[in-house]
Coordinates of C-alpha atoms in Angstrom, one line a residue:
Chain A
X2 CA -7.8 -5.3 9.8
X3 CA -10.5 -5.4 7.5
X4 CA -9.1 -9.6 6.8
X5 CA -8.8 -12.6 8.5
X6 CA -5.4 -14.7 8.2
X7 CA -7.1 -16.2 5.2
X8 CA -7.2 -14.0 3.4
X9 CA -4.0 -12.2 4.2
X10 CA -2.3 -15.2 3.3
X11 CA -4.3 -15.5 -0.1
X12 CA -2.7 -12.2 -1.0
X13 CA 0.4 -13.1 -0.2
X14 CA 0.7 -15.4 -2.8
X15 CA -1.4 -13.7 -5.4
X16 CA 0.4 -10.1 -5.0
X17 CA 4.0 -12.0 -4.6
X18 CA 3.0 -13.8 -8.0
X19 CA 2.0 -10.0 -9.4
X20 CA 5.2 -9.1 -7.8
X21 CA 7.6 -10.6 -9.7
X22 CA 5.8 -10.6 -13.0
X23 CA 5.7 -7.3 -12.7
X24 CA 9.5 -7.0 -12.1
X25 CA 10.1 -9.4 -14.8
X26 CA 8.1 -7.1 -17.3
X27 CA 10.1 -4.1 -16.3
X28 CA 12.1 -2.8 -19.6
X29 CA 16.3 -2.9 -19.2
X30 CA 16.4 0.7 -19.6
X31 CA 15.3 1.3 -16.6
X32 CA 16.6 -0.9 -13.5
X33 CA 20.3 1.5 -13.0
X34 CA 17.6 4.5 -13.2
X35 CA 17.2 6.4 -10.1
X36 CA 13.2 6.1 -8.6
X37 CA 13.5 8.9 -5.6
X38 CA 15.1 11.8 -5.5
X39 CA 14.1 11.9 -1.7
X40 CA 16.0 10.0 1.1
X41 CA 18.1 6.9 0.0
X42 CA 17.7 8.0 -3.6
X43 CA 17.4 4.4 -4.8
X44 CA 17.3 3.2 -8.4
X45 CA 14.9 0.1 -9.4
X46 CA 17.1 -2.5 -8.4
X47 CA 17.8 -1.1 -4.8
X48 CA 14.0 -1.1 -4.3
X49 CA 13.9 -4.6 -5.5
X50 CA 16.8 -5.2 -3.1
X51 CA 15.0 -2.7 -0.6
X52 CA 12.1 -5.4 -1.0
X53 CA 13.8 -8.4 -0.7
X54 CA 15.9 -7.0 2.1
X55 CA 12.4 -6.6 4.1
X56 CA 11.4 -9.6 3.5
X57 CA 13.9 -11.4 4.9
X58 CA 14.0 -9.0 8.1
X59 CA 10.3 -8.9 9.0
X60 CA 10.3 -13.0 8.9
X61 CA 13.1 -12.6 11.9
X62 CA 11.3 -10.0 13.0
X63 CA 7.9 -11.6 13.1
X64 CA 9.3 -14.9 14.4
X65 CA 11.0 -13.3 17.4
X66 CA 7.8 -11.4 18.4
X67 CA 6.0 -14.8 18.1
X68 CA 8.0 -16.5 19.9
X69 CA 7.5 -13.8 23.0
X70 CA 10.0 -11.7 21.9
X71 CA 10.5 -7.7 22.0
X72 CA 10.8 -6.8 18.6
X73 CA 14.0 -4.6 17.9
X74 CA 15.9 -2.4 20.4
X75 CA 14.4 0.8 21.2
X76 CA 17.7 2.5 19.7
X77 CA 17.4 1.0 16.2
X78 CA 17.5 3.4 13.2
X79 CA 15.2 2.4 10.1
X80 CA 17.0 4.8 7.7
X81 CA 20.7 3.7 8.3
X82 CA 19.5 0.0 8.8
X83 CA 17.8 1.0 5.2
X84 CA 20.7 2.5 4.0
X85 CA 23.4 -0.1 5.2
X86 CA 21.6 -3.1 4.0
X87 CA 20.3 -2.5 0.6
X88 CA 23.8 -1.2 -0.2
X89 CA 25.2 -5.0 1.1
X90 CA 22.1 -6.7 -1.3
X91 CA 21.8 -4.6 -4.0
X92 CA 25.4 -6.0 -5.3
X93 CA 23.0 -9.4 -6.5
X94 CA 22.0 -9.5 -9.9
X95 CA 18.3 -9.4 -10.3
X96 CA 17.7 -12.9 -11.0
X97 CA 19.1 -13.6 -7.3
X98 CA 17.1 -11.0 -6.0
X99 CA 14.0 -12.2 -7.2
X100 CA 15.2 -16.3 -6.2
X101 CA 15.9 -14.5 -3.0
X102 CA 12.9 -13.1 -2.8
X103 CA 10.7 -16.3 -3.8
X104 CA 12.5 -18.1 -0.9
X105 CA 11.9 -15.4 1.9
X106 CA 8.3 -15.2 0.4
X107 CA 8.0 -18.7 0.9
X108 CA 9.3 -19.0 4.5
X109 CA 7.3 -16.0 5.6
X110 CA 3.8 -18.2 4.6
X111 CA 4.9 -20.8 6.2
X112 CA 5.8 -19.2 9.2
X113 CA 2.2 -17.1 8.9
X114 CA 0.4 -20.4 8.8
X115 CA 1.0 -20.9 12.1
X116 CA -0.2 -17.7 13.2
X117 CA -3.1 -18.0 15.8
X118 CA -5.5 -15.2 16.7
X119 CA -3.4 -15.3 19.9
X120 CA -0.1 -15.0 18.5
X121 CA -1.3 -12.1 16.2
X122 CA -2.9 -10.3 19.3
X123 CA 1.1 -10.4 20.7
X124 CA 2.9 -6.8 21.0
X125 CA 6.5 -5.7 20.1
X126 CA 8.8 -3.0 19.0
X127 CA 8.6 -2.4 14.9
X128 CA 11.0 -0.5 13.6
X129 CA 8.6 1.7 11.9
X130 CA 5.1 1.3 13.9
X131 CA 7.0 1.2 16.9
X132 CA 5.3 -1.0 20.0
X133 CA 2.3 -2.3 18.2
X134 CA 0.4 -5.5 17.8
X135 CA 1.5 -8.2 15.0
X136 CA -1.5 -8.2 13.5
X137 CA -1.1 -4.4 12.7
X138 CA 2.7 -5.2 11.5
X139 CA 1.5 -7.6 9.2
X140 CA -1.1 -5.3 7.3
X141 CA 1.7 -2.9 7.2
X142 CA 3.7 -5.7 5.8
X143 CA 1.0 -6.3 3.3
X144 CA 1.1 -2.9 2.1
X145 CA 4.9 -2.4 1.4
X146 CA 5.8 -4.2 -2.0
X147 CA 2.2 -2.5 -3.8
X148 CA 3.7 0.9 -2.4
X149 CA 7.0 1.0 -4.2
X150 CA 5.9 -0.8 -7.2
X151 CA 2.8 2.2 -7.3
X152 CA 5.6 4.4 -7.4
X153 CA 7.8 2.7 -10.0
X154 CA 4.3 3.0 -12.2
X155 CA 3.6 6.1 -11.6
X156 CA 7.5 7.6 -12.0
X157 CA 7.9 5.5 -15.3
X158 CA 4.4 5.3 -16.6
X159 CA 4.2 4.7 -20.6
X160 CA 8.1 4.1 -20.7
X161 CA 7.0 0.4 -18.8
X162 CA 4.5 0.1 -21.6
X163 CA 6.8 0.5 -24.4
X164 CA 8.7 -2.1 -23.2
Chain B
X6 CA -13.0 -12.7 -1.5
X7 CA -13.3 -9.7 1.0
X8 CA -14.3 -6.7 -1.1
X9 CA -11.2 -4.8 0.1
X10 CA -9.1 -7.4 -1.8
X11 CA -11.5 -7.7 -5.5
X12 CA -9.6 -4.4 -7.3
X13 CA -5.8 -5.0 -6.8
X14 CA -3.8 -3.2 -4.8
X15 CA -6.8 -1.5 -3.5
X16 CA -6.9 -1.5 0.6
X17 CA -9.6 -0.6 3.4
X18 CA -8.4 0.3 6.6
X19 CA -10.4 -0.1 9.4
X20 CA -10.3 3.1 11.8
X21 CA -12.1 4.1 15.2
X22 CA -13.2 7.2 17.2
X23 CA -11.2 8.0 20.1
X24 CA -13.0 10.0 22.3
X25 CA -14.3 12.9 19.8
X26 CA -10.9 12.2 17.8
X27 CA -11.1 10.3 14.4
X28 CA -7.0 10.0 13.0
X29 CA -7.5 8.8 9.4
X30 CA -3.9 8.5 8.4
X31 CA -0.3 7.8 9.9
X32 CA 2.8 8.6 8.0
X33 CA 3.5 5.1 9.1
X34 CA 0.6 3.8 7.3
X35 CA 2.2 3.1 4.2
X36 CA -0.9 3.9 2.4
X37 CA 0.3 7.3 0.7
X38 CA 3.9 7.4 -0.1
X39 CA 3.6 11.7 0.0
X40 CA 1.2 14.4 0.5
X41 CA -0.2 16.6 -2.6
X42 CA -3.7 17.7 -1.3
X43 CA -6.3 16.8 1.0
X44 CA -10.0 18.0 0.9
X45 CA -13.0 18.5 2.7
X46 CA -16.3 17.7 1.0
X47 CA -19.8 17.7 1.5
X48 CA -22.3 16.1 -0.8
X49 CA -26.1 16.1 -0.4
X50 CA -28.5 13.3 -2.0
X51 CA -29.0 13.2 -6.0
X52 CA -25.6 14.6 -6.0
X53 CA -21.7 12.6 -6.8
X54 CA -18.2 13.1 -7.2
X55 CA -16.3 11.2 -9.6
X56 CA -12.9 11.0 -9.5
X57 CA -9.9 9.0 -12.2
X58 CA -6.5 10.1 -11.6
X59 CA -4.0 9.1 -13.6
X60 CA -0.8 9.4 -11.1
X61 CA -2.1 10.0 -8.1
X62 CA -3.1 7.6 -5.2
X63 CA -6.3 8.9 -3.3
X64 CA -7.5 8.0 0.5
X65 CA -10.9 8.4 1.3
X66 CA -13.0 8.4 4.5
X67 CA -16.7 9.5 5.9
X68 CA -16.6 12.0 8.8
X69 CA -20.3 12.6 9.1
X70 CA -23.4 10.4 7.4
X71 CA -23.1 7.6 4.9
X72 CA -21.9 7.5 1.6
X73 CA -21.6 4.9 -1.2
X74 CA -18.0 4.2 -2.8
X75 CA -18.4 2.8 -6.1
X76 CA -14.5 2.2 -7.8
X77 CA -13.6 0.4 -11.1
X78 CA -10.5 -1.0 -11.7
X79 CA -9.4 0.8 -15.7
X80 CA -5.7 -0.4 -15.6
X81 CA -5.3 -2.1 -18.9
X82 CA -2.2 -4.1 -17.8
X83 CA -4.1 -5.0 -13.9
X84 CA -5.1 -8.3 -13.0
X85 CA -8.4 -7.0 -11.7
X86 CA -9.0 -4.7 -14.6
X87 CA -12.5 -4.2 -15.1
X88 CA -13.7 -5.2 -11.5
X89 CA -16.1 -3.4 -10.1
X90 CA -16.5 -2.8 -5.9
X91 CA -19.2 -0.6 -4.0
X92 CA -18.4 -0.2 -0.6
X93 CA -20.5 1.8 1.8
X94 CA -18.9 4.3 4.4
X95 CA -20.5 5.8 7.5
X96 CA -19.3 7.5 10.4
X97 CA -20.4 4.8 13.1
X98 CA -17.8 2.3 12.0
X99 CA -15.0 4.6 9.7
X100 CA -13.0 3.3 7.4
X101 CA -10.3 4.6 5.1
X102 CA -10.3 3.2 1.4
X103 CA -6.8 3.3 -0.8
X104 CA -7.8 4.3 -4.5
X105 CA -4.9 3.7 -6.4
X106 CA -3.8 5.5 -9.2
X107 CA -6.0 4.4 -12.7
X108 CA -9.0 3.2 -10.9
X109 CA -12.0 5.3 -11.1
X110 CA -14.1 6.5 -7.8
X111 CA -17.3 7.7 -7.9
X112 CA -18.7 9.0 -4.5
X113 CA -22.5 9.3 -3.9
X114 CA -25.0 9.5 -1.0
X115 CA -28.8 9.2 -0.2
X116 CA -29.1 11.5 2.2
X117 CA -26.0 13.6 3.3
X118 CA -22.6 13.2 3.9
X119 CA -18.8 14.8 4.8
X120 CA -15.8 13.2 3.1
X121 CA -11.9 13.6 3.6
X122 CA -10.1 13.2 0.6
X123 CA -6.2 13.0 0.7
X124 CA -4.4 12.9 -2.3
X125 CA -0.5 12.1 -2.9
X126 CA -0.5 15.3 -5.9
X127 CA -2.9 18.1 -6.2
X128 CA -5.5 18.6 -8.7
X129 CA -4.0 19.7 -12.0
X130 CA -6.2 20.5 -14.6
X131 CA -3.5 20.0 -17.0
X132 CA -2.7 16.3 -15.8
X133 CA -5.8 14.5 -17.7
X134 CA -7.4 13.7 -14.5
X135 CA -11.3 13.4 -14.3
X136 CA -12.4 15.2 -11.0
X137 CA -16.2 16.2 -11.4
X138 CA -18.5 17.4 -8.9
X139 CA -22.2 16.5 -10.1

């Protein structure tokens, strides 16, 4: 990773702050409107959900692997986890979600400023990445939000400027 | 600020030879959320590539040489709008650089150099998008 824990944790706080005024600038119209055709079909507020859902996982995730955990089960299934859980979630209002969200945001720095080289250097089962290092899980991590908020801008585009 | 972070959303992933094998991208990456086009190219010193989409993200690597990688940031509503990053690529020590969608790449090289280029869309001419080979 092209980063140290620094750094990572400097963008954690300064994308999770573009984050949610990014979701707070987001027009009405558009929350109950479906984002992907593809897969879980999910409007703008399951992706929300979908977010905060992750966030709350990986920090359980993260935690067990540094405490010498294994990471999930080798029989764990990404899509139906996916599916089951942001169906459960997405029935909070937005304003939970994003209070939600600034909570898990908050215990997932704390727990990452613990985070030695060692600890990152640790191995487990990911239930995308499969057996990989924590410090590869984390810039995965890093990546997700900026991924589906790309795609909110790009399948919306001047609509989110309008307002 | 690591130069990786200056241009939002913006991302530089660090990748390595194995044996004679270079992978550049996972579908597990979570750099490109689908796949539109991807490109080989070859440019030779004095000449560039310059490149703006408007919806599509771009991944970009060096196979063979060195190149330059200047991008600008020309989201209006970005909090790095306006920054400016020049990275330089080579083959020793690859490295894959995210372009989002709205910021402006423009590749160059002093002597000569092979490029991938993977795109989420293809190349419309009818989509707006600046892609000039000079």
């Amino acid at each position: 990773m092209a980063t140290n824990l620094d750094q990572l944790l400097n963008k954690l706080t300064t994308d999770y702050e573009i984050s949610i005024a990014f979701f707070n600038s987001l027009p009405e119209s558009i929350w109950e409107e479906q984002l992907y055709s593809d897969g879980a079909e999910w409007t703008v507020h399951e992706v929300l959900a979908h977010i905060v859902e992750v966030e709350g996982s990986l920090f359980h995730l993260f935690s067990n692997i540094a405490a010498g955990g294994k990471g999930v089960g080798p029989d764990f299934d990404v899509d139906r986890y996916n599916q089951t859980e942001v169906k459960k979630i997405s029935s909070k209002t937005r304003q939970e979600l994003l209070s939600l969200f600034s909570q898990r945001r908050t215990k997932m720095f704390e727990l990452l400023q613990g985070f030695t080289p060692e600890i990152l250097a640790k191995s487990g089962n990911h239930p995308y990445l499969g057996e990989s290092k924590l410090e590869e899980m984390l810039r995965v991590y890093l990546l997700h939000v900026n991924l589906h908020i790309r795609d909110i801008r790009r399948h919306f585009g001047e609509r989110l400027k309008s307002g | 600020v690591a130069e990786d972070f200056k241009i939002h959303d913006m991302f530089v992933l660090d990748l390595s030879w194995k044996e004679r094998k270079l992978t550049i991208l996972k579908d597990y990456d979570h750099l490109l959320r689908r796949f539109g086009q991807v490109d080989m190219l070859r440019i030779s010193s004095g000449r560039h590539v310059e490149v703006s989409r408007r919806k599509a993200d771009e991944l970009w690597t060096v196979i063979s040489g060195t190149a330059s990688i200047q991008l600008e940031d020309q989201r209006i509503d970005s909090p790095s709008f306006g920054e400016l990053v020049i990275l330089e690529l080579a083959q020793e020590s690859p490295q894959a650089v995210l372009v989002p969608f709205g910021v402006k790449c423009i590749v160059s090289c002093k002597g000569k150099a092979d490029l991938i280029r993977i795109s989420t869309h293809a190349d419309d001419p009818q989509s707006g998008d600046i892609i000039r080979f000079l």
